[in-house]
Amino acid sequence: MSAPPTPVTPLTAPDNGAEPRQRRTRRKEARPGELLDAALALFVEKGFASTRVEEVAARAGVSKGTLFLYFPSKEELFKAVVRENIAGRFAEWNLELQGFSGNSAELVRYSLHVWWERIGMTAASGITKLVMSEAGMFPEIAAFYQQEVIAPGHDLLRRILQRGIDRGEFRPMQLDYAVYSLIAPMIFLLMWKHSMAPCAPASQQIDPIGFIDSQVDLLLDGMLVPGQTP
Amino acid sequence: MSAPPTPVTPLTAPDNGAEPRQRRTRRKEARPGELLDAALALFVEKGFASTRVEEVAARAGVSKGTLFLYFPSKEELFKAVVRENIAGRFAEWNLELQGFSGNSAELVRYSLHVWWERIGMTAASGITKLVMSEAGMFPEIAAFYQQEVIAPGHDLLRRILQRGIDRGEFRPMQLDYAVYSLIAPMIFLLMWKHSMAPCAPASQQIDPIGFIDSQVDLLLDGMLVPGQTP
Amino acid sequence: MSAPPTPVTPLTAPDNGAEPRQRRTRRKEARPGELLDAALALFVEKGFASTRVEEVAARAGVSKGTLFLYFPSKEELFKAVVRENIAGRFAEWNLELQGFSGNSAELVRYSLHVWWERIGMTAASGITKLVMSEAGMFPEIAAFYQQEVIAPGHDLLRRILQRGIDRGEFRPMQLDYAVYSLIAPMIFLLMWKHSMAPCAPASQQIDPIGFIDSQVDLLLDGMLVPGQTP
Amino acid sequence: MSAPPTPVTPLTAPDNGAEPRQRRTRRKEARPGELLDAALALFVEKGFASTRVEEVAARAGVSKGTLFLYFPSKEELFKAVVRENIAGRFAEWNLELQGFSGNSAELVRYSLHVWWERIGMTAASGITKLVMSEAGMFPEIAAFYQQEVIAPGHDLLRRILQRGIDRGEFRPMQLDYAVYSLIAPMIFLLMWKHSMAPCAPASQQIDPIGFIDSQVDLLLDGMLVPGQTP
DNA sequence: TATGAATGAGCCTTCATTCAT
DNA sequence: CATGAATGAAGGCTCATTCAT
């Protein structure tokens, strides 16, 4: 089960008591990252248009002008946020999952768990919400995301399902649709987390792991009583 | 349940004394609806903040000032758009589905098909995308939507699944999660349609009915080869 | 001597007690002109860059936003100011001067007097100062001005001198240079008026008509004592 | 008369204890001059307001901060540019022209030629264009320039014309106006060079020496056919 | 002395909202 | 009712100026 790697993007800068020495120099290198983190959080929360650059700067602890030292415009800041968060992690995951020795049902479940831990739970999840919400205003960004994130993710899942079929564990199936059946709940969780969850009463909160497991169970075994014909 | 009337509209009795001005009269009554349609389309496409009221007015064929005759502010326009599009259709659907005579597997499939035909493929689908995208800026609206749309929909689906269990067709299951397994692909389709789809290459378009059927098949029957133990 | 035409551009809007009725409508048509006048005055006085659009608007008696109803940007306002003040008056002057019946010496003097009365004395004189001062920032504007104003003026003066030569009144001369000898004092007067004059002590003010006459006298008669050989 | 020293420059005694750092030392002393040159060029080209201090610094090969080591503000830089370029050369020219042994017609021509060579064709010409363009924003500077440059120049020319009258070479004339008749073409040439010339087609360029000679010829000899009465 | 990161006041421009016609 | 001219608060962005290194 490979040691759970540290969350890749420590989006909330730890601010862990590093003595406030050499203010200028030390910060210099951290600035762009801090600004991108702040921007991601605010863009996700309020959308691109209603986020003021001054807010982003304030949250990153700098003045408005400083932001423009690092990003030539609000729009470029947005693009940088997306670019920065496009994890090229699929290659790594590919390897990790290729080395997986369990059966394919376990692999499917594991994959979704891993996704949740490394993306869904973290601030990185916001980027997808952001891109989907703003796709209308930034079509190139959406296309870029589709190409760099969605497509590779799709391929990764497809390979996993194919493995199950090849090993005689899964029935033959329409792979494309089946892949979307795995993607859909993740997208749903993520949109939910960033939109309805904060507004929903406690009774209607969703436990992500519980839902993922339930979803996997259902997809693997089905709902029907065995022997029933649909 | 039924859509609360747009409050601002002074629904004056038809000015039917003046026959030749019928055109104007008819338009007068249609105005709010035309404005709401225009607003929905634009809000979905560009988001609340970056849609200008002037555009909405122009698309509805009236002047900017006229819009404010019907809606006291842009924010109220937004709320009216959401309210107007909150299909109070669940009561009706409840009846329709209660009268369903087929087996529960068919009922599940039928429900999702109906949803797609009446919501997903229509302009109404935009409303959910809109609410999810703007939830950060309009938490009350999101909560309202959650209460008026999501919860009733959830209940409806839950009742359908319960029917299957009651009739011995479905295994016992964690109903809440299972309901979300039905909702998730619909939300996914809808977000996809309004964000990535316009930017994705033809090869990656999703056929909604195909996907829904595939999803239903998988949920009902499972992926595993019968006899396999996960 | 043709009746002295009214100054062509009444740059200081008369504001002559027209009763303040129909504020909106009446002003609507006057607005662009009032804004252009205000802009001309301020641009001349302070330069393009250090004139704030808000000042222009205030001087024209409207709010900042209103200015942008008529001109899409400060730069377009500038261009409009130049365009508006490019009197296509040379054709008219051509006719007027063609009908001139006196001798060519009188014609030269008359021409410069006319120029002073219709351009030099009026706010229109500012436009040349403006264009020359801002030529570095607006090369296209300068080129445009050169083409539409300087060149036609040059031609007009050249024709006047040619007339003198043709009638045996003037010696043959290098026409181009001679024309510039007539243009130079006008440009000088105009730059002086808009730059040094307001700062110079009374003792160093220049009387334009006196200077023009003196200049014409000198150019026509020469400075040398008759019979002297230089 | 002599240029007031740039006040800010801390003209420290040459650091000649450290030979190997001669380079830096030499530059250090050259700094203010380089900055003033850069500033002159840019102010002339783009005007005071739209020249950025960073550009000036960059053109002088130093950082923005360094500029403020030598000049406390952009405005002081501007004043220093003017002060630095106020040729205190009139005393010297006075002597030179006082010793002139030719006739007064030659002296007039020679004076204008000298002015062109030492001012008109050099970068120093820009200063007058600059002062005239920015007079509206810097009236004290304009007054200062008027006092320190224009007036002495005026006096010098007046003395030259007086010499001609005294020696019986020139007719009596209105000296003030006549002086302006000599100044005007120079100002014209200078404004032309810095504004229209870069934008005018080759066919409309002015040859300065040709124009000066022509102007002098015309002024001296007059335009009229001898014997004609205007 | 020199640097360049940081600041924040200031300006152009947009756009929801008002209101006279 | 409808219009569209007018408003002014707000926000993106610039740039002179400061200051720690």
PDB file of N, CA and C in Angstrom, chain A residues 171-220:
ATOM      1  N   ARG A 171     -16.149  -8.242 -16.112  1.00  0.00           N
ATOM      2  CA  ARG A 171     -16.819  -8.582 -17.368  1.00  0.00           C
ATOM      3  C   ARG A 171     -16.340  -7.615 -18.443  1.00  0.00           C
ATOM      4  N   PRO A 172     -16.470  -8.005 -19.675  1.00  0.00           N
ATOM      5  CA  PRO A 172     -16.262  -7.015 -20.739  1.00  0.00           C
ATOM      6  C   PRO A 172     -17.272  -5.895 -20.542  1.00  0.00           C
ATOM      7  N   MET A 173     -16.869  -4.700 -20.864  1.00  0.00           N
ATOM      8  CA  MET A 173     -17.819  -3.586 -20.693  1.00  0.00           C
ATOM      9  C   MET A 173     -17.441  -2.449 -21.638  1.00  0.00           C
ATOM     10  N   GLN A 174     -18.332  -1.492 -21.711  1.00  0.00           N
ATOM     11  CA  GLN A 174     -18.014  -0.303 -22.519  1.00  0.00           C
ATOM     12  C   GLN A 174     -17.067   0.570 -21.704  1.00  0.00           C
ATOM     13  N   LEU A 175     -15.799   0.459 -22.032  1.00  0.00           N
ATOM     14  CA  LEU A 175     -14.805   1.056 -21.147  1.00  0.00           C
ATOM     15  C   LEU A 175     -15.010   2.552 -20.925  1.00  0.00           C
ATOM     16  N   ASP A 176     -15.306   3.299 -21.989  1.00  0.00           N
ATOM     17  CA  ASP A 176     -15.419   4.749 -21.835  1.00  0.00           C
ATOM     18  C   ASP A 176     -16.471   5.110 -20.804  1.00  0.00           C
ATOM     19  N   TYR A 177     -17.620   4.519 -20.973  1.00  0.00           N
ATOM     20  CA  TYR A 177     -18.686   4.826 -20.033  1.00  0.00           C
ATOM     21  C   TYR A 177     -18.307   4.403 -18.631  1.00  0.00           C
ATOM     22  N   ALA A 178     -17.711   3.220 -18.533  1.00  0.00           N
ATOM     23  CA  ALA A 178     -17.361   2.712 -17.205  1.00  0.00           C
ATOM     24  C   ALA A 178     -16.370   3.661 -16.527  1.00  0.00           C
ATOM     25  N   VAL A 179     -15.444   4.173 -17.316  1.00  0.00           N
ATOM     26  CA  VAL A 179     -14.492   5.126 -16.733  1.00  0.00           C
ATOM     27  C   VAL A 179     -15.240   6.327 -16.182  1.00  0.00           C
ATOM     28  N   TYR A 180     -16.184   6.839 -16.957  1.00  0.00           N
ATOM     29  CA  TYR A 180     -16.941   7.994 -16.468  1.00  0.00           C
ATOM     30  C   TYR A 180     -17.740   7.638 -15.220  1.00  0.00           C
ATOM     31  N   SER A 181     -18.116   6.346 -15.102  1.00  0.00           N
ATOM     32  CA  SER A 181     -18.822   5.953 -13.891  1.00  0.00           C
ATOM     33  C   SER A 181     -17.928   6.038 -12.668  1.00  0.00           C
ATOM     34  N   LEU A 182     -16.614   5.967 -12.905  1.00  0.00           N
ATOM     35  CA  LEU A 182     -15.688   6.158 -11.781  1.00  0.00           C
ATOM     36  C   LEU A 182     -15.374   7.635 -11.568  1.00  0.00           C
ATOM     37  N   ILE A 183     -15.319   8.344 -12.669  1.00  0.00           N
ATOM     38  CA  ILE A 183     -15.001   9.769 -12.553  1.00  0.00           C
ATOM     39  C   ILE A 183     -16.168  10.558 -11.960  1.00  0.00           C
ATOM     40  N   ALA A 184     -17.358  10.217 -12.411  1.00  0.00           N
ATOM     41  CA  ALA A 184     -18.527  11.000 -12.020  1.00  0.00           C
ATOM     42  C   ALA A 184     -18.652  11.173 -10.507  1.00  0.00           C
ATOM     43  N   PRO A 185     -18.547  10.123  -9.709  1.00  0.00           N
ATOM     44  CA  PRO A 185     -18.710  10.349  -8.271  1.00  0.00           C
ATOM     45  C   PRO A 185     -17.613  11.231  -7.684  1.00  0.00           C
ATOM     46  N   MET A 186     -16.426  11.168  -8.283  1.00  0.00           N
ATOM     47  CA  MET A 186     -15.358  12.016  -7.764  1.00  0.00           C
ATOM     48  C   MET A 186     -15.653  13.489  -8.066  1.00  0.00           C
ATOM     49  N   ILE A 187     -16.068  13.732  -9.291  1.00  0.00           N
ATOM     50  CA  ILE A 187     -16.428  15.101  -9.652  1.00  0.00           C
ATOM     51  C   ILE A 187     -17.591  15.570  -8.782  1.00  0.00           C
ATOM     52  N   PHE A 188     -18.515  14.683  -8.607  1.00  0.00           N
ATOM     53  CA  PHE A 188     -19.670  15.038  -7.783  1.00  0.00           C
ATOM     54  C   PHE A 188     -19.235  15.419  -6.367  1.00  0.00           C
ATOM     55  N   LEU A 189     -18.388  14.582  -5.770  1.00  0.00           N
ATOM     56  CA  LEU A 189     -17.917  14.859  -4.407  1.00  0.00           C
ATOM     57  C   LEU A 189     -17.262  16.222  -4.321  1.00  0.00           C
ATOM     58  N   LEU A 190     -16.482  16.490  -5.312  1.00  0.00           N
ATOM     59  CA  LEU A 190     -15.686  17.701  -5.342  1.00  0.00           C
ATOM     60  C   LEU A 190     -16.570  18.936  -5.549  1.00  0.00           C
ATOM     61  N   MET A 191     -17.510  18.839  -6.430  1.00  0.00           N
ATOM     62  CA  MET A 191     -18.409  19.968  -6.617  1.00  0.00           C
ATOM     63  C   MET A 191     -19.252  20.148  -5.350  1.00  0.00           C
ATOM     64  N   TRP A 192     -19.663  19.057  -4.822  1.00  0.00           N
ATOM     65  CA  TRP A 192     -20.480  19.117  -3.613  1.00  0.00           C
ATOM     66  C   TRP A 192     -19.721  19.811  -2.488  1.00  0.00           C
ATOM     67  N   LYS A 193     -18.497  19.356  -2.312  1.00  0.00           N
ATOM     68  CA  LYS A 193     -17.680  19.907  -1.230  1.00  0.00           C
ATOM     69  C   LYS A 193     -17.529  21.423  -1.375  1.00  0.00           C
ATOM     70  N   HIS A 194     -17.389  21.864  -2.606  1.00  0.00           N
ATOM     71  CA  HIS A 194     -17.108  23.280  -2.788  1.00  0.00           C
ATOM     72  C   HIS A 194     -18.343  24.127  -3.044  1.00  0.00           C
ATOM     73  N   SER A 195     -19.509  23.495  -3.082  1.00  0.00           N
ATOM     74  CA  SER A 195     -20.669  24.348  -3.316  1.00  0.00           C
ATOM     75  C   SER A 195     -21.770  24.069  -2.307  1.00  0.00           C
ATOM     76  N   MET A 196     -22.376  22.888  -2.374  1.00  0.00           N
ATOM     77  CA  MET A 196     -23.516  22.675  -1.511  1.00  0.00           C
ATOM     78  C   MET A 196     -23.108  22.366  -0.073  1.00  0.00           C
ATOM     79  N   ALA A 197     -22.031  21.649   0.103  1.00  0.00           N
ATOM     80  CA  ALA A 197     -21.686  21.182   1.445  1.00  0.00           C
ATOM     81  C   ALA A 197     -21.715  22.300   2.490  1.00  0.00           C
ATOM     82  N   PRO A 198     -21.066  23.429   2.195  1.00  0.00           N
ATOM     83  CA  PRO A 198     -21.041  24.456   3.240  1.00  0.00           C
ATOM     84  C   PRO A 198     -22.427  25.017   3.553  1.00  0.00           C
ATOM     85  N   CYS A 199     -23.400  24.742   2.688  1.00  0.00           N
ATOM     86  CA  CYS A 199     -24.728  25.304   2.898  1.00  0.00           C
ATOM     87  C   CYS A 199     -25.747  24.270   3.367  1.00  0.00           C
ATOM     88  N   ALA A 200     -25.350  23.025   3.352  1.00  0.00           N
ATOM     89  CA  ALA A 200     -26.324  21.981   3.642  1.00  0.00           C
ATOM     90  C   ALA A 200     -26.367  21.702   5.144  1.00  0.00           C
ATOM     91  N   PRO A 201     -27.507  21.304   5.631  1.00  0.00           N
ATOM     92  CA  PRO A 201     -27.606  20.958   7.053  1.00  0.00           C
ATOM     93  C   PRO A 201     -26.796  19.704   7.331  1.00  0.00           C
ATOM     94  N   ALA A 202     -26.444  19.528   8.587  1.00  0.00           N
ATOM     95  CA  ALA A 202     -25.602  18.397   8.978  1.00  0.00           C
ATOM     96  C   ALA A 202     -26.187  17.081   8.488  1.00  0.00           C
ATOM     97  N   SER A 203     -27.507  17.009   8.494  1.00  0.00           N
ATOM     98  CA  SER A 203     -28.139  15.743   8.128  1.00  0.00           C
ATOM     99  C   SER A 203     -27.874  15.360   6.683  1.00  0.00           C
ATOM    100  N   GLN A 204     -27.457  16.324   5.895  1.00  0.00           N
ATOM    101  CA  GLN A 204     -27.283  15.980   4.485  1.00  0.00           C
ATOM    102  C   GLN A 204     -25.843  16.055   4.016  1.00  0.00           C
ATOM    103  N   GLN A 205     -24.943  16.058   4.968  1.00  0.00           N
ATOM    104  CA  GLN A 205     -23.542  16.001   4.590  1.00  0.00           C
ATOM    105  C   GLN A 205     -23.218  14.599   4.070  1.00  0.00           C
ATOM    106  N   ILE A 206     -22.247  14.536   3.234  1.00  0.00           N
ATOM    107  CA  ILE A 206     -21.859  13.248   2.664  1.00  0.00           C
ATOM    108  C   ILE A 206     -20.491  12.866   3.214  1.00  0.00           C
ATOM    109  N   ASP A 207     -20.376  11.647   3.672  1.00  0.00           N
ATOM    110  CA  ASP A 207     -19.052  11.165   4.096  1.00  0.00           C
ATOM    111  C   ASP A 207     -18.346  10.620   2.865  1.00  0.00           C
ATOM    112  N   PRO A 208     -17.302  11.255   2.462  1.00  0.00           N
ATOM    113  CA  PRO A 208     -16.698  10.913   1.164  1.00  0.00           C
ATOM    114  C   PRO A 208     -16.252   9.460   1.099  1.00  0.00           C
ATOM    115  N   ILE A 209     -15.514   9.030   2.114  1.00  0.00           N
ATOM    116  CA  ILE A 209     -15.016   7.657   2.052  1.00  0.00           C
ATOM    117  C   ILE A 209     -16.179   6.668   2.035  1.00  0.00           C
ATOM    118  N   GLY A 210     -17.144   6.950   2.881  1.00  0.00           N
ATOM    119  CA  GLY A 210     -18.325   6.081   2.900  1.00  0.00           C
ATOM    120  C   GLY A 210     -18.973   6.027   1.528  1.00  0.00           C
ATOM    121  N   PHE A 211     -19.127   7.179   0.921  1.00  0.00           N
ATOM    122  CA  PHE A 211     -19.766   7.224  -0.396  1.00  0.00           C
ATOM    123  C   PHE A 211     -18.922   6.503  -1.438  1.00  0.00           C
ATOM    124  N   ILE A 212     -17.626   6.748  -1.402  1.00  0.00           N
ATOM    125  CA  ILE A 212     -16.765   6.086  -2.381  1.00  0.00           C
ATOM    126  C   ILE A 212     -16.867   4.566  -2.236  1.00  0.00           C
ATOM    127  N   ASP A 213     -16.785   4.117  -0.989  1.00  0.00           N
ATOM    128  CA  ASP A 213     -16.863   2.665  -0.787  1.00  0.00           C
ATOM    129  C   ASP A 213     -18.204   2.115  -1.258  1.00  0.00           C
ATOM    130  N   SER A 214     -19.251   2.835  -0.913  1.00  0.00           N
ATOM    131  CA  SER A 214     -20.573   2.386  -1.330  1.00  0.00           C
ATOM    132  C   SER A 214     -20.666   2.335  -2.852  1.00  0.00           C
ATOM    133  N   GLN A 215     -20.172   3.376  -3.462  1.00  0.00           N
ATOM    134  CA  GLN A 215     -20.207   3.453  -4.928  1.00  0.00           C
ATOM    135  C   GLN A 215     -19.427   2.302  -5.542  1.00  0.00           C
ATOM    136  N   VAL A 216     -18.259   2.049  -4.998  1.00  0.00           N
ATOM    137  CA  VAL A 216     -17.443   0.962  -5.530  1.00  0.00           C
ATOM    138  C   VAL A 216     -18.157  -0.368  -5.338  1.00  0.00           C
ATOM    139  N   ASP A 217     -18.709  -0.535  -4.164  1.00  0.00           N
ATOM    140  CA  ASP A 217     -19.451  -1.780  -3.911  1.00  0.00           C
ATOM    141  C   ASP A 217     -20.548  -1.967  -4.945  1.00  0.00           C
ATOM    142  N   LEU A 218     -21.306  -0.915  -5.136  1.00  0.00           N
ATOM    143  CA  LEU A 218     -22.421  -1.017  -6.068  1.00  0.00           C
ATOM    144  C   LEU A 218     -21.935  -1.303  -7.483  1.00  0.00           C
ATOM    145  N   LEU A 219     -20.909  -0.567  -7.891  1.00  0.00           N
ATOM    146  CA  LEU A 219     -20.438  -0.768  -9.258  1.00  0.00           C
ATOM    147  C   LEU A 219     -19.897  -2.180  -9.441  1.00  0.00           C
ATOM    148  N   LEU A 220     -19.234  -2.663  -8.388  1.00  0.00           N
ATOM    149  CA  LEU A 220     -18.636  -3.991  -8.544  1.00  0.00           C
ATOM    150  C   LEU A 220     -19.696  -5.086  -8.491  1.00  0.00           C
TER     151      LEU A 220
END
